[in-house]
XYZ file of C-alpha atoms in Angstrom:
357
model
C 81.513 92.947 108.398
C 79.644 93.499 105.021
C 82.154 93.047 101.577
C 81.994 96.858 100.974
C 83.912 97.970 104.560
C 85.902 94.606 104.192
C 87.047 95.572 100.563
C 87.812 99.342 101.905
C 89.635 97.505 104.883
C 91.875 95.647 102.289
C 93.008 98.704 100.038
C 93.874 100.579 103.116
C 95.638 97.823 104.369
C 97.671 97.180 100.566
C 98.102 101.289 100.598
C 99.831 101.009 103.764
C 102.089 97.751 102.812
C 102.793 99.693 99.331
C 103.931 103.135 101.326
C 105.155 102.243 104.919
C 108.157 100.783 105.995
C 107.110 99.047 108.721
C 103.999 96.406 108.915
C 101.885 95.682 112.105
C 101.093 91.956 111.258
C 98.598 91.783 113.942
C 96.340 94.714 112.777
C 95.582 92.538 109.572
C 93.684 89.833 112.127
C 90.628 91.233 112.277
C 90.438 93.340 108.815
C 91.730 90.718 106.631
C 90.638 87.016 108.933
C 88.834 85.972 105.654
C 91.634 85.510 103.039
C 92.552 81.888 104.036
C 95.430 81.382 101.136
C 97.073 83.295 98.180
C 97.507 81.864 95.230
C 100.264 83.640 93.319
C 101.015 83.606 89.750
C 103.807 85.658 88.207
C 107.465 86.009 87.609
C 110.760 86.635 89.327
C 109.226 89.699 91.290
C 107.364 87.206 92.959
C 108.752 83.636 92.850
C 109.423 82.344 95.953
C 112.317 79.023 94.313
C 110.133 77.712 91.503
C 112.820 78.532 89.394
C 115.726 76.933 91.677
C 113.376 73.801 91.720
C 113.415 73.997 88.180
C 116.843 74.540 87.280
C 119.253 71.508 86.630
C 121.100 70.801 89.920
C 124.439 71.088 88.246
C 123.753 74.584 87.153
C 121.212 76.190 89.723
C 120.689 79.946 89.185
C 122.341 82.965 91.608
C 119.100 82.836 93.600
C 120.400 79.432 95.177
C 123.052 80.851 96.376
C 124.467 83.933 98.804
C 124.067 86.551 98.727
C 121.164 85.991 97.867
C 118.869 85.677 100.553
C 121.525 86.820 103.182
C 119.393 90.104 104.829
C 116.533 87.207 106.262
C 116.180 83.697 105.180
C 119.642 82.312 105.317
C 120.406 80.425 103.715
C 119.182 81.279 100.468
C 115.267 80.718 99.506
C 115.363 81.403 95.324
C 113.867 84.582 95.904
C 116.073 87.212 93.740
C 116.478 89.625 97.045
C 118.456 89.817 99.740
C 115.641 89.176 101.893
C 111.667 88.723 101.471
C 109.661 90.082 98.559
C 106.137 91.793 98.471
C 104.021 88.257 98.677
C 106.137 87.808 101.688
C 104.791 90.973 103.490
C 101.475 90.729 102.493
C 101.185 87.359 103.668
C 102.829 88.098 107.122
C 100.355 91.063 106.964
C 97.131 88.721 106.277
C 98.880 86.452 109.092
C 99.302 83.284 106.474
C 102.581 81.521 106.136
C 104.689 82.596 103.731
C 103.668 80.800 100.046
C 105.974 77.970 99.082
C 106.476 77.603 95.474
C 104.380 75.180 93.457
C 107.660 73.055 91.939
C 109.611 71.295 94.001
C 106.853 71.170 96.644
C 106.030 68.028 97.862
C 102.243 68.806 99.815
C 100.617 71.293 97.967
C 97.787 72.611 99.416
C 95.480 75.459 99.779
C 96.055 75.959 103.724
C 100.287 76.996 102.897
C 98.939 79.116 99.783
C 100.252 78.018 96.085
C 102.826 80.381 93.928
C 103.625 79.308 90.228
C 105.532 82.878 90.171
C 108.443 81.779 87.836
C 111.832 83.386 87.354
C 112.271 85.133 83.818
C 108.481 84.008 83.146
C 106.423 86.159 80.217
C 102.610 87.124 79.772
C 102.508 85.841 76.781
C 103.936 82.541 75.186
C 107.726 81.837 74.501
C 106.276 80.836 71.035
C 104.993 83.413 70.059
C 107.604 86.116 71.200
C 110.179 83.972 69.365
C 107.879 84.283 66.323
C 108.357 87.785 66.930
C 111.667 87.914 67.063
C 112.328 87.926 70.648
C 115.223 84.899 71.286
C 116.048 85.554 74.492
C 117.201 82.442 76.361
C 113.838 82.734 79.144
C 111.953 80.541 80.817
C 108.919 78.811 79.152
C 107.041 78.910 82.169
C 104.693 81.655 81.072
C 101.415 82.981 82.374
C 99.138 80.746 79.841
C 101.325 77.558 81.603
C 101.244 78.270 85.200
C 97.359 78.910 85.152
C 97.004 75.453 83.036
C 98.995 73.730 85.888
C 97.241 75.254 88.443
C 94.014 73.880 86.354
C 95.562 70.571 86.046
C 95.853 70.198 89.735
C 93.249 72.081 90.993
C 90.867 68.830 91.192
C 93.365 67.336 93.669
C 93.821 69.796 95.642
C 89.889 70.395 96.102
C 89.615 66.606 96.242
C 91.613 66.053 99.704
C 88.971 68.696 101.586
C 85.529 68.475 102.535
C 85.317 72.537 101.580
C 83.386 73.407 97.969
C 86.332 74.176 95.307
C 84.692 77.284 94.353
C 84.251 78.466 98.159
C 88.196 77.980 98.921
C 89.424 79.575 95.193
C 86.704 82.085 96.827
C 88.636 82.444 100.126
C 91.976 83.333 98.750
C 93.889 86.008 97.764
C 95.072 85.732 93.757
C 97.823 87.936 93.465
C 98.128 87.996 89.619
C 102.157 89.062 88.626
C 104.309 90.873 88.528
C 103.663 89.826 84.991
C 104.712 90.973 81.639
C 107.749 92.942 82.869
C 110.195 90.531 80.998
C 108.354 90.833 77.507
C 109.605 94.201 77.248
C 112.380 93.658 78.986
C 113.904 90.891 76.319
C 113.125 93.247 73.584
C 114.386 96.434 75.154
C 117.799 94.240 75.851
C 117.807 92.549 72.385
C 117.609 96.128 70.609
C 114.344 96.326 69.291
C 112.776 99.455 68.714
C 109.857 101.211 71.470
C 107.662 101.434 68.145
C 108.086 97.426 68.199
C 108.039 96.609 71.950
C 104.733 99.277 71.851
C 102.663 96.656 69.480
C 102.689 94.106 72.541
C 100.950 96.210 75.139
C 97.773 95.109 74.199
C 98.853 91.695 73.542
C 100.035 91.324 77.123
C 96.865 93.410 79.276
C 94.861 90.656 77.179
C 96.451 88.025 78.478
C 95.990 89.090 82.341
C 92.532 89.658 81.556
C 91.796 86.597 79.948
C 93.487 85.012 83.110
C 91.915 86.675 85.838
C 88.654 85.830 83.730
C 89.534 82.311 83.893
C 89.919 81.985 87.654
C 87.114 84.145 88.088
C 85.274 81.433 86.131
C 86.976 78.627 88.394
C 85.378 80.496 91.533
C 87.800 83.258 92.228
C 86.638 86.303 93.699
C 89.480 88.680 95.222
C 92.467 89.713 92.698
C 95.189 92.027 93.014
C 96.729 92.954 89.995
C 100.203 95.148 89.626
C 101.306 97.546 87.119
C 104.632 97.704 85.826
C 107.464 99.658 87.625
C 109.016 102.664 86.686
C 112.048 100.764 84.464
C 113.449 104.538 83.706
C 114.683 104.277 87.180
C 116.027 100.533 86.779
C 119.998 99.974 87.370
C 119.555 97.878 84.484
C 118.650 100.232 81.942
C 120.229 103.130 83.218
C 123.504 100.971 82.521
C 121.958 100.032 78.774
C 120.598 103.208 78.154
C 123.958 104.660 79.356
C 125.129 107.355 76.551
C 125.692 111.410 76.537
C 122.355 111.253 74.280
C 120.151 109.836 76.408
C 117.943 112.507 78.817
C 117.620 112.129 82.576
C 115.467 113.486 84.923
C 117.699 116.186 87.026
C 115.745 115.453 90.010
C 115.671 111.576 90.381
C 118.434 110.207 87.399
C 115.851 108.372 86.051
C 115.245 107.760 82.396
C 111.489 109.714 81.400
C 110.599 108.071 78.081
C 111.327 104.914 79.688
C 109.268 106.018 82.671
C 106.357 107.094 80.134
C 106.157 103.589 78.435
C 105.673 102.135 82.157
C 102.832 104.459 82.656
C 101.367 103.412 79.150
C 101.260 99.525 80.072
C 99.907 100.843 83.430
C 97.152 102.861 81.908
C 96.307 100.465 79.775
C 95.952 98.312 82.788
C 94.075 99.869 84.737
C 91.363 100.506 81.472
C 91.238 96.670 81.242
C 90.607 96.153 84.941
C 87.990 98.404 85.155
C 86.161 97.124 82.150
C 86.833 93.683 83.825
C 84.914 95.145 87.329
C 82.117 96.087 85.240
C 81.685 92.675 83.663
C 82.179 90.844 87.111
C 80.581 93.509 89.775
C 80.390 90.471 92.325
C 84.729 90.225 92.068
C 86.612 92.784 93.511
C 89.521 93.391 91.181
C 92.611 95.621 93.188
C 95.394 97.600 91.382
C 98.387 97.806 93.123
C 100.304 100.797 92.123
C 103.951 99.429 91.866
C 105.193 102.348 90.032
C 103.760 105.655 91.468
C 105.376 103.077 94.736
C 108.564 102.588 93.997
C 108.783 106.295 92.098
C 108.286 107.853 95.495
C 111.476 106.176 96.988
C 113.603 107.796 94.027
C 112.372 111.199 94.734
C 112.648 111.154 98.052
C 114.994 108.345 99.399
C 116.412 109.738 102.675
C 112.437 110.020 103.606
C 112.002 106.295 103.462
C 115.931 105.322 105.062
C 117.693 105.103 102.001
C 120.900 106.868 100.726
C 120.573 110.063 98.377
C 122.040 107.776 95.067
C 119.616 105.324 95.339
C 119.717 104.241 91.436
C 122.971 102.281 92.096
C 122.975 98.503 92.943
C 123.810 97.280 96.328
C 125.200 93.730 94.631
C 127.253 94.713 91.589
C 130.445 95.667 90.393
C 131.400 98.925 87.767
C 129.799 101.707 86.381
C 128.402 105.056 87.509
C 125.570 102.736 89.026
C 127.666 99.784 90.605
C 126.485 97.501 87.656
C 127.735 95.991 84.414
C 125.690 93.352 82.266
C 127.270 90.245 81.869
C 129.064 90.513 85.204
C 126.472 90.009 88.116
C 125.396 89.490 91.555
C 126.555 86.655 92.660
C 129.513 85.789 90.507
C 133.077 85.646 91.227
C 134.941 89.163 91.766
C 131.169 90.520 92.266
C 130.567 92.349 95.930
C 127.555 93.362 97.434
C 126.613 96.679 100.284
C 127.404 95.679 103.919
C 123.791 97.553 104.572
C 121.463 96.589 101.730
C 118.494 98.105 103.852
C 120.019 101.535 102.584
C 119.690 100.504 99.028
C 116.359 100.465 96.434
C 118.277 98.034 94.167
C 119.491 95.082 94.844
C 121.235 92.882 91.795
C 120.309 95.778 88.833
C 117.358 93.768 87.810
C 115.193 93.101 91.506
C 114.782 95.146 94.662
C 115.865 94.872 98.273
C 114.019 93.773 100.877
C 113.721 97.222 102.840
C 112.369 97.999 99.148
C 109.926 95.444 99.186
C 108.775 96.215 102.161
């Protein structure tokens, strides 16, 4: 199969993961055979328990615990769903296993796929958002510091094969993000104003790019690169944004202005990854369309299985959207849906698994 029907293979297969509910894992054998790992890099949209293997064992996060987790793994796996998240499918859809996280893991290696997907993690550097401002207590696992420890250990990981280290970076799936989410989010949530949170776009699509440029330069060759989602449409910020002021769309209940600022970073995006194709014709750079995704389920739930309020949380207590900050999944006095497949949102902040899916 030459790389141009392979490539065409691959986007129909992502456009049918992004807009189906149900996945044939066997029809990825022969479209997809070549993708022999992913390597995933990102934050809690993606993490698969870095951030449970990371946490102080005294005081591990709600991901460790039900019900989170409850819908599939049982018990709990530190991903912030009820059940599996995107990497999951498209690795059961590429027929790999499903990609443990990098801490905690005791036999890393490129046959089980790598994630460094981190909980709370940032685009850009704690440092420098806190120099901005931004003192949200986050993880400093950023982007910069997962791709610097995937550096670090990339020699051993090459060293215990007889395969080229370019040739299996080459063979894998990069799945860069969900990333750069939670640098708007801490500002949004601290108060700062969309003319302030607007002056890091271009400080976080640079440092994607500059990623993606450095694994292309370690031998990487396939990435797939999401946009933001629609946060207008977030139980979160529908809750923050909550006042008579405040416009929502009549048909879905989401937020527009929020929805427009996720379509800027998106844009913005998508500019950078095409000047990034251009430089690099011999990568193939993919743009999965989280938003228009996830959008789709809000104006038309029943379509997809879900109920007609689908802005409320399944886990969550209070509020016109089952939700109140300070008071979340997972803690005392907080309940979640007997039939989370129903619901978009899971905990306010992170999808279902039905979602996902």
């Amino acid at each position: 199969m030459t790389t141009t029907l392979l490539m065409s293979s691959l986007i129909v297969s992502f456009l049918l993961i992004l807009y189906y509910t149900t996945i044939v894992v066997a029809s990825s054998e022969s479209r997809c055979r070549r993708y022999k790992s992913i390597i995933s890099f990102g934050d809690s949209i993606a993490d698969t328990g870095n951030y449970v293997h990371l946490s102080n064992v005294n005081h591990l996060p709600q991901a460790a615990f039900l019900p989170y987790g409850e819908s599939f793994f049982h018990p709990p796996s530190g991903r912030y769903s009820d059940g599996r998240l995107v990497i999951d499918f498209i690795a059961e859809f590429l027929g790999l296993p499903y990609v443990p996280p990098y801490f905690g893991s005791q036999n890393v290696s490129f046959n089980q796929g790598i994630n460094f997907a981190v909980y709370g993690a940032t685009a850009l550097d704690r440092a420098f958002l806190v120099k901005q401002g931004i003192t949200s207590d986050f993880t400093n696992i950023s982007l910069s510091v997962q791709l610097n420890t995937f550096k670090q250990i990339l020699p051993n990981l090459c060293a215990s094969s007889t395969r080229d280290c370019r040739e299996m970076l080459g063979d894998s799936l990069i799945l860069m993000g969900e990333i750069g989410g939670n640098d708007y989010n801490y500002p949004f949530f601290e108060g700062k104003s969309i003319n302030e949170i607007n002056e890091l776009v271009p400080l976080i699509i640079k440092a994607i790019s500059s990623a993606i440029v450095d694994l292309i330069d370690l031998g990487g060759k396939t990435f797939l690169v999401p946009g933001n989602f629609p946060i207008g449409c977030s139980t979160a910020y529908l809750t923050l944004f909550q006042t008579a002021t405040v416009e929502h769309d009549p048909f879905t209940g989401c937020i527009p202005w929020l929805n427009k600022f996720g379509e800027h970073h998106n844009e913005q995006l998508k500019i950078e990854l095409k000047q990034l194709q251009k430089l690099y014709p011999h990568v193939n750079i993919i743009y999965a369309d989280y938003y228009n995704s996830l959008y789709g389920l809000f104006q038309e739930p029943a379509k997809y299985g879900f109920k007609n309020r689908p802005l409320a949380a399944c886990c969550g207590v209070g509020g016109q959207y089952n939700f109140t900050i300070g008071k979340e999944c997972g803690e005392n006095g907080v309940s979640y849906c007997q039939n989370p497949s129903e619901y978009v949102n899971w905990d306010g902040y992170h999808l279902t698994e039905a979602t996902y899916q």
